[in-house]
mmCIF file of C-alpha atoms in Angstrom:
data_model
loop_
_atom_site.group_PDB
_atom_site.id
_atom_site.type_symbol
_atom_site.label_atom_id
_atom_site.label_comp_id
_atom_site.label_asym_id
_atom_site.label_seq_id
_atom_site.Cartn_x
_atom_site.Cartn_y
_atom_site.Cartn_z
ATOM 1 C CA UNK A 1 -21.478 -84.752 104.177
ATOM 2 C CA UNK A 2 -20.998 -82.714 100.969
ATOM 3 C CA UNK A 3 -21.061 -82.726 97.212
ATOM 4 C CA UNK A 4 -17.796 -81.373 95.260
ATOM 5 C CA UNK A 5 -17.464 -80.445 91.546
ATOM 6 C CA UNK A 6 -14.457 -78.607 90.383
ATOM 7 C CA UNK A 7 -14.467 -76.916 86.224
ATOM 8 C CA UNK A 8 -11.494 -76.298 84.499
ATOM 9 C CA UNK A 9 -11.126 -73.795 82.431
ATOM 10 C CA UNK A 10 -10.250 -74.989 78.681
ATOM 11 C CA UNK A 11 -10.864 -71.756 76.741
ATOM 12 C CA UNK A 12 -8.028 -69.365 75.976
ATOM 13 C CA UNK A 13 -10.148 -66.583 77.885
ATOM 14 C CA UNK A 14 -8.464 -66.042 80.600
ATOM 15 C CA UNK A 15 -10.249 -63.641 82.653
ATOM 16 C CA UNK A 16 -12.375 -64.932 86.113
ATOM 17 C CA UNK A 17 -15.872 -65.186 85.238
ATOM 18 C CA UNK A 18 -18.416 -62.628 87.124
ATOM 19 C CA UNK A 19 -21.227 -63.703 89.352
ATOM 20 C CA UNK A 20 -23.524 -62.348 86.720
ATOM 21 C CA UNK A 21 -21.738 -64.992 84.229
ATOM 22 C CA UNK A 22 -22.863 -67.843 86.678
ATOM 23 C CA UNK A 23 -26.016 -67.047 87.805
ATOM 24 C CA UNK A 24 -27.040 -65.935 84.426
ATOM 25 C CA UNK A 25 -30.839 -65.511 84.130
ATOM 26 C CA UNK A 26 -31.872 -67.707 86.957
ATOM 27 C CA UNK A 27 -33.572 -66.057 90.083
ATOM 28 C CA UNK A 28 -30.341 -66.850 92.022
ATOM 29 C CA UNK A 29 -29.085 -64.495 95.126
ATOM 30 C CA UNK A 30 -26.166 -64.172 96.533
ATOM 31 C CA UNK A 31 -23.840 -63.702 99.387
ATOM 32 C CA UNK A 32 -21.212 -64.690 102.362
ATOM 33 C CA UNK A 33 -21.862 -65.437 105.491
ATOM 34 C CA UNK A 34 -20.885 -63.356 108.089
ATOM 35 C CA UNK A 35 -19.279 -65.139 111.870
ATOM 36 C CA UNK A 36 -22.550 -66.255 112.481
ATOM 37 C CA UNK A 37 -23.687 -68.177 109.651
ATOM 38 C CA UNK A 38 -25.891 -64.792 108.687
ATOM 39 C CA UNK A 39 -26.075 -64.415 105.139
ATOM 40 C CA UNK A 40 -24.658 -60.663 104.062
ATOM 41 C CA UNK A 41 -27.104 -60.575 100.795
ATOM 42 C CA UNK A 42 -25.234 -59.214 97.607
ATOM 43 C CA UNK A 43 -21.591 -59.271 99.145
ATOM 44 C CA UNK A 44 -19.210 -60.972 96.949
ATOM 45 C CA UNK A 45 -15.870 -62.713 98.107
ATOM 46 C CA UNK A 46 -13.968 -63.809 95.731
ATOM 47 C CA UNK A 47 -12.437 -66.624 98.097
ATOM 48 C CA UNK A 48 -16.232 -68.090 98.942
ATOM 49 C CA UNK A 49 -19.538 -67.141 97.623
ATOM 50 C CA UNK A 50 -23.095 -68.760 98.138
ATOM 51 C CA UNK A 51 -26.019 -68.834 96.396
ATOM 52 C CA UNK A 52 -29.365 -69.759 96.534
ATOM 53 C CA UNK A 53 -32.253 -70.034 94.090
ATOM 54 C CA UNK A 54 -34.654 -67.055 95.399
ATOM 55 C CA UNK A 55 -38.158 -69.216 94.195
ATOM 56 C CA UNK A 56 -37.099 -72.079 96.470
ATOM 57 C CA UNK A 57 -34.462 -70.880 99.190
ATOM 58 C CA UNK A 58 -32.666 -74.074 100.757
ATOM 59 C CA UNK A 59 -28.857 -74.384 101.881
ATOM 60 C CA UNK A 60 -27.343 -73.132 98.641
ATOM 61 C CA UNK A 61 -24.206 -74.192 96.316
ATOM 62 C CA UNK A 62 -20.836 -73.035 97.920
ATOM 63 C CA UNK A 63 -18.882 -71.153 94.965
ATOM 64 C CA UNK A 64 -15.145 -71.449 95.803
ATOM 65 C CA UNK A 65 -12.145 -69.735 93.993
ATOM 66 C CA UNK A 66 -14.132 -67.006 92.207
ATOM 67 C CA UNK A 67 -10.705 -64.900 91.502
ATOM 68 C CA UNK A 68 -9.836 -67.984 89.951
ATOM 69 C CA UNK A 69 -9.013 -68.236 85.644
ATOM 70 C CA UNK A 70 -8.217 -71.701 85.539
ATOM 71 C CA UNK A 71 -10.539 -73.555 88.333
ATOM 72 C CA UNK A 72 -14.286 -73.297 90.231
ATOM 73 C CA UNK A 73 -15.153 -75.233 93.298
ATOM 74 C CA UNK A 74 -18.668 -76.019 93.598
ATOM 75 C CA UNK A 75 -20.014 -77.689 96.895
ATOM 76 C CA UNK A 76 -23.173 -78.559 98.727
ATOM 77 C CA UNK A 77 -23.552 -79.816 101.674
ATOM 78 C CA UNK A 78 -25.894 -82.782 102.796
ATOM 79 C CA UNK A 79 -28.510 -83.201 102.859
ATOM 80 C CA UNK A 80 -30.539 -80.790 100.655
ATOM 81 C CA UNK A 81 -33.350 -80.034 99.104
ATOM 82 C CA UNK A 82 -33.788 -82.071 95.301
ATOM 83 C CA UNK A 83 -33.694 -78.085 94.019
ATOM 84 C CA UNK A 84 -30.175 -77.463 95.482
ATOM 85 C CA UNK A 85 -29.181 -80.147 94.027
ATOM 86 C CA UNK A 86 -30.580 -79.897 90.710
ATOM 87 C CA UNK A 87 -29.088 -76.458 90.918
ATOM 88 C CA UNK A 88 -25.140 -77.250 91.781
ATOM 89 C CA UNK A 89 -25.539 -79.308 88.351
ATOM 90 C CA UNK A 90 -26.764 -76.497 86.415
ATOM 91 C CA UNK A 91 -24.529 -74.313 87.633
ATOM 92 C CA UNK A 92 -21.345 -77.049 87.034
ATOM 93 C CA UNK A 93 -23.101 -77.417 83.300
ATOM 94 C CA UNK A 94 -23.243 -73.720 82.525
ATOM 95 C CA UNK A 95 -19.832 -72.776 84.021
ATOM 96 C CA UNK A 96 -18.430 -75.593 82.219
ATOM 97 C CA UNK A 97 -20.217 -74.249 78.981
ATOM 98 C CA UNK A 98 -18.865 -70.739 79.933
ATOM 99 C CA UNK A 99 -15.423 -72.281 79.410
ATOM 100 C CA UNK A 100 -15.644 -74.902 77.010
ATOM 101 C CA UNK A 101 -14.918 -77.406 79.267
ATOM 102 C CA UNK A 102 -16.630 -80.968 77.529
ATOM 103 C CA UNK A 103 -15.981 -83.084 81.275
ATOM 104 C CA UNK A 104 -16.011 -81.657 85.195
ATOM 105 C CA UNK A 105 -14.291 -83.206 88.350
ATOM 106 C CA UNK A 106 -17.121 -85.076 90.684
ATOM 107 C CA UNK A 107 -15.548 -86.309 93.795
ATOM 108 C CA UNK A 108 -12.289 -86.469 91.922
ATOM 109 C CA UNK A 109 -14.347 -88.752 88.848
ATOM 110 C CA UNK A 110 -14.146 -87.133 85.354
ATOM 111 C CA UNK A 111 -17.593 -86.691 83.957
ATOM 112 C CA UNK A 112 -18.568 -85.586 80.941
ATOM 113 C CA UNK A 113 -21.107 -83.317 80.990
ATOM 114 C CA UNK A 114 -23.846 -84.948 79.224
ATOM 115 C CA UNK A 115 -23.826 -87.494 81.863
ATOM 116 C CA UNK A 116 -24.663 -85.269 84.962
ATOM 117 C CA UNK A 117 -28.168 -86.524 84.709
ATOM 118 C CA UNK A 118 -27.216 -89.509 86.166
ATOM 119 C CA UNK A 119 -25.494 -88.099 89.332
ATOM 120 C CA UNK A 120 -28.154 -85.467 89.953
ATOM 121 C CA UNK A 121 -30.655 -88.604 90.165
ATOM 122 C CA UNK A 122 -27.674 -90.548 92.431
ATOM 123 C CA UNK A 123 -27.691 -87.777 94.640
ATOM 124 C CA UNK A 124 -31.291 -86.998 95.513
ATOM 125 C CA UNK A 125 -31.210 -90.978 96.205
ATOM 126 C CA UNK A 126 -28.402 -90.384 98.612
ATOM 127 C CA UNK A 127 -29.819 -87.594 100.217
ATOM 128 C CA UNK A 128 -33.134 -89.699 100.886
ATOM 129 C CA UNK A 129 -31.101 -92.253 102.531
ATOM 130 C CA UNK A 130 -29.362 -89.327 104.927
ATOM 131 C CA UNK A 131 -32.234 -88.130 105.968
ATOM 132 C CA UNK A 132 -34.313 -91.149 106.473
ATOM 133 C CA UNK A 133 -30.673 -92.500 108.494
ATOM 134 C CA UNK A 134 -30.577 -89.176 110.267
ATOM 135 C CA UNK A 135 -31.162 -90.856 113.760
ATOM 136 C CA UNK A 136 -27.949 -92.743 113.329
ATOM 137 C CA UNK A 137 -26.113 -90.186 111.563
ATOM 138 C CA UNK A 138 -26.225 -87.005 113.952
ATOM 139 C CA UNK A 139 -25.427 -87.769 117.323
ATOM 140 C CA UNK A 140 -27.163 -85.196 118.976
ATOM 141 C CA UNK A 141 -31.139 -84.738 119.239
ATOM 142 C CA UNK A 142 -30.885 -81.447 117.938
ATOM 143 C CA UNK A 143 -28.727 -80.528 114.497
ATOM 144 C CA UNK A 144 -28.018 -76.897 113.271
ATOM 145 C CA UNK A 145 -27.917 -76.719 109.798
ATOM 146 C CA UNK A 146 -25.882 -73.577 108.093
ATOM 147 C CA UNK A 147 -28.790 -72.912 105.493
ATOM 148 C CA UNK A 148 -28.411 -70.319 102.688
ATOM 149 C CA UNK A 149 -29.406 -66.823 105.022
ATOM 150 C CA UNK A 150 -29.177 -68.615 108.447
ATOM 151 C CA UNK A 151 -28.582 -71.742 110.528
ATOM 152 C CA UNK A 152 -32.210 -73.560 110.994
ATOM 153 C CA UNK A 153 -32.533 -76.164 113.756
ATOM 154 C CA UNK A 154 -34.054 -79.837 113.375
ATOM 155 C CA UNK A 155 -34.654 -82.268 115.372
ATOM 156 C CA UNK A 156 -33.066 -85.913 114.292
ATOM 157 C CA UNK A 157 -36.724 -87.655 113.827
ATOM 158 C CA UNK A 158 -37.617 -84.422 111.810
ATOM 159 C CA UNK A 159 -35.262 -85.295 109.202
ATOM 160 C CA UNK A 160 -36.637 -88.649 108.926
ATOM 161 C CA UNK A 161 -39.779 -87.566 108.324
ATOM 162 C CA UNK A 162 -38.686 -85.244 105.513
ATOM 163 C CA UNK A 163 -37.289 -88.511 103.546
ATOM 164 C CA UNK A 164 -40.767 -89.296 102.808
ATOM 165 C CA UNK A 165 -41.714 -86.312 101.043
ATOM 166 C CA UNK A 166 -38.872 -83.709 100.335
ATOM 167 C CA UNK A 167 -41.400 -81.166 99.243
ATOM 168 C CA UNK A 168 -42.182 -80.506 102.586
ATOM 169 C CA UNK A 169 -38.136 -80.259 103.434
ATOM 170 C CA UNK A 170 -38.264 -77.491 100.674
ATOM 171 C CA UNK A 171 -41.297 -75.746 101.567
ATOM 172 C CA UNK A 172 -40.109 -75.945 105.515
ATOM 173 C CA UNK A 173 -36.560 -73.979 104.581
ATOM 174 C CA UNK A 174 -38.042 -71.744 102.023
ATOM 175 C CA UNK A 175 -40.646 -70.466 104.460
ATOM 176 C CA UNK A 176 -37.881 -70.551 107.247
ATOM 177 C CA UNK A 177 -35.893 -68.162 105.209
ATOM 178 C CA UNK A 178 -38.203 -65.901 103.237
ATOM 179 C CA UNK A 179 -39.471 -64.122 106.126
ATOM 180 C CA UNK A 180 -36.667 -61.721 105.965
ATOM 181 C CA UNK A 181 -35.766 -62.395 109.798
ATOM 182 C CA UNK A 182 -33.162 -64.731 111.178
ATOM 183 C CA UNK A 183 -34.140 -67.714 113.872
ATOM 184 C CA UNK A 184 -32.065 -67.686 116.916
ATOM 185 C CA UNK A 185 -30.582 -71.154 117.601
ATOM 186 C CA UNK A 186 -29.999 -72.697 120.907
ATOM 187 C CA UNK A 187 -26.582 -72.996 122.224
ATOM 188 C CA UNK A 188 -25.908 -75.218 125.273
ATOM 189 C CA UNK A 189 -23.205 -74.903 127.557
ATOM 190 C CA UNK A 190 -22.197 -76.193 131.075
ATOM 191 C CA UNK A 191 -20.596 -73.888 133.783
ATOM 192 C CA UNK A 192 -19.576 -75.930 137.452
ATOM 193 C CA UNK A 193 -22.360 -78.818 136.763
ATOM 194 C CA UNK A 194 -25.381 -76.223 135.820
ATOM 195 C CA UNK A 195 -26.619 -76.871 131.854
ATOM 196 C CA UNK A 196 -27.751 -73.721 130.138
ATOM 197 C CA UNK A 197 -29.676 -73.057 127.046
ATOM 198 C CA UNK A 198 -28.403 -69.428 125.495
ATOM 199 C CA UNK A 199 -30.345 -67.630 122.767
ATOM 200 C CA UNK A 200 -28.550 -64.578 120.900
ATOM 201 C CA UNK A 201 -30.011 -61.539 119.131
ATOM 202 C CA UNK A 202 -28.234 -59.122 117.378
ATOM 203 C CA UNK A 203 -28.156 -55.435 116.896
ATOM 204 C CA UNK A 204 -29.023 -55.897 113.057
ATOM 205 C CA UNK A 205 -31.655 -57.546 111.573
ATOM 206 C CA UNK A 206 -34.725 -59.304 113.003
ATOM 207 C CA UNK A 207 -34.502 -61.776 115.207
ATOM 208 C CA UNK A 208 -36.874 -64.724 115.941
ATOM 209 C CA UNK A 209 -36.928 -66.572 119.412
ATOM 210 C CA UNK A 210 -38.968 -69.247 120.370
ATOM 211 C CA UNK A 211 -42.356 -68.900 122.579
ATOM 212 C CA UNK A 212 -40.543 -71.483 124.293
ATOM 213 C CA UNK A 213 -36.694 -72.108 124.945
ATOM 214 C CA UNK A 214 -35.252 -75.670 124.253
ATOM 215 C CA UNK A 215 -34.205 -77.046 127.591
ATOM 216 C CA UNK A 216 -33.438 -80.758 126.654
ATOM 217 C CA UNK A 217 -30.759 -81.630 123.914
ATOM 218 C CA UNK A 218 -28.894 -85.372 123.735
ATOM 219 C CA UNK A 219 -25.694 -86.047 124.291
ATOM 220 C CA UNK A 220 -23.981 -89.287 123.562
ATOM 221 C CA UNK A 221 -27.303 -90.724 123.452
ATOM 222 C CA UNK A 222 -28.722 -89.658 126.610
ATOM 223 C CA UNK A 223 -30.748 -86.775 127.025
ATOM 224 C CA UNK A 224 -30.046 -83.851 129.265
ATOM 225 C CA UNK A 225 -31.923 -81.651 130.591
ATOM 226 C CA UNK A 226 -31.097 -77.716 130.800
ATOM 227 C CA UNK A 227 -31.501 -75.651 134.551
ATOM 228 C CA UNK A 228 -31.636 -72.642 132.882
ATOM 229 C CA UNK A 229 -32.691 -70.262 129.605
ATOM 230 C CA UNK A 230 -30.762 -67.139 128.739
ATOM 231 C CA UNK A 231 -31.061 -64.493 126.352
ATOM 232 C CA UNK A 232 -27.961 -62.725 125.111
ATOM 233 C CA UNK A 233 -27.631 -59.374 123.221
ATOM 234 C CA UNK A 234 -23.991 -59.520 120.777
ATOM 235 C CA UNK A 235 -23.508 -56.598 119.021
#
């Protein structure tokens, strides 16, 4: 599930605003993700961007059409931390600002801005409800979540937890992701009948495995169980 805000521009400047111009003074990075998920820190595309508040690093706001004078995408993707999505609404405001645009498009509803307020408090509702619901919502046990620098794994009941206090789902992804190392997820695959578990390191960049490899995942609602663990090397 995801959040979408698109900004018109309705000034007669007509040049793309900058990545400095967004981010403005706020202790925002930025990047793209490489075929992994990996974020390449600093790298600007001006087709997709993402960034992430430094102070409190969760799954970040989506920036798409940066090349673009007349429109901005914004999206987030669900569920979040309350600061990711306090931040996609500051950065809708101050782009909107930017180019003296009085509403924005939420979902396809025209809002003016004055009245984000009441959608930033909708949506940290909402994404309460997804996580406490997470058991129904994500089929499988364990759920992969493409974060701001990498994909972090959760288990369906840990999500429900997290509904009851979302500090901890901030503190948990900002710790995940500060580290400056990357966490290896599981990947499960089936060759002739024989389940495997495969963990993949890289030639760049630190990698974290698990003292222990994952070896049961659900499917369809029942739970299988893996035969074997594998470590992989891509470079």
């Amino acid at each position: 599930m995801a959040r979408e805000i698109i900004i018109h521009n309705a000034s007669k400047t007509k040049t793309p605003l900058t990545i400095v111009d967004i981010i403005g003074n706020d202790n925002y990075g930025y990047g793209v993700f490489d075929q992994y998920y990996r974020l390449d820190m600093d790298k600007i595309s001006e087709e997709f961007l993402l960034v992430f508040d430094n102070d409190c690093i969760g799954r970040g706001v989506q920036i798409i059409g940066l090349s673009s004078n007349k429109k901005l995408h914004l999206g987030l993707s669900l569920p979040t931390t309350e600061n990711d999505i306090k931040m996609l609404y500051r950065l809708a405001t101050r782009i909107a600002n930017l180019w003296k645009a009085n509403h924005v498009f939420v979902e396809g509803d025209k809002v003016d801005i004055k009245d984000l307020d009441i959608y930033v408090k909708h949506d940290i509702d909402m994404n309460i409800k997804l996580l406490r619901d997470a058991d129904n919502i994500f089929t499988s046990e364990y759920i992969d979540f493409p974060c701001a620098t990498n994909p972090i794994s959760f288990t369906a009941s840990q999500l429900c937890n997290y509904a009851s206090d979302m500090r901890d789902f901030e503190t948990f992804l900002h710790e995940k992701q500060s580290i400056g190392a990357y966490f290896s997820a599981p990947l499960f695959y089936d060759v002739n009948g024989v389940l495997n578990v495969l963990y993949v390191v890289f030639d760049e960049g630190h990698i974290i495995l698990p003292d222990t490899p994952q070896m049961t995942f659900r499917s369809k609602g029942n739970e299988a169980v893996c035969d074997n663990a594998f470590v992989a090397c891509s470079n």
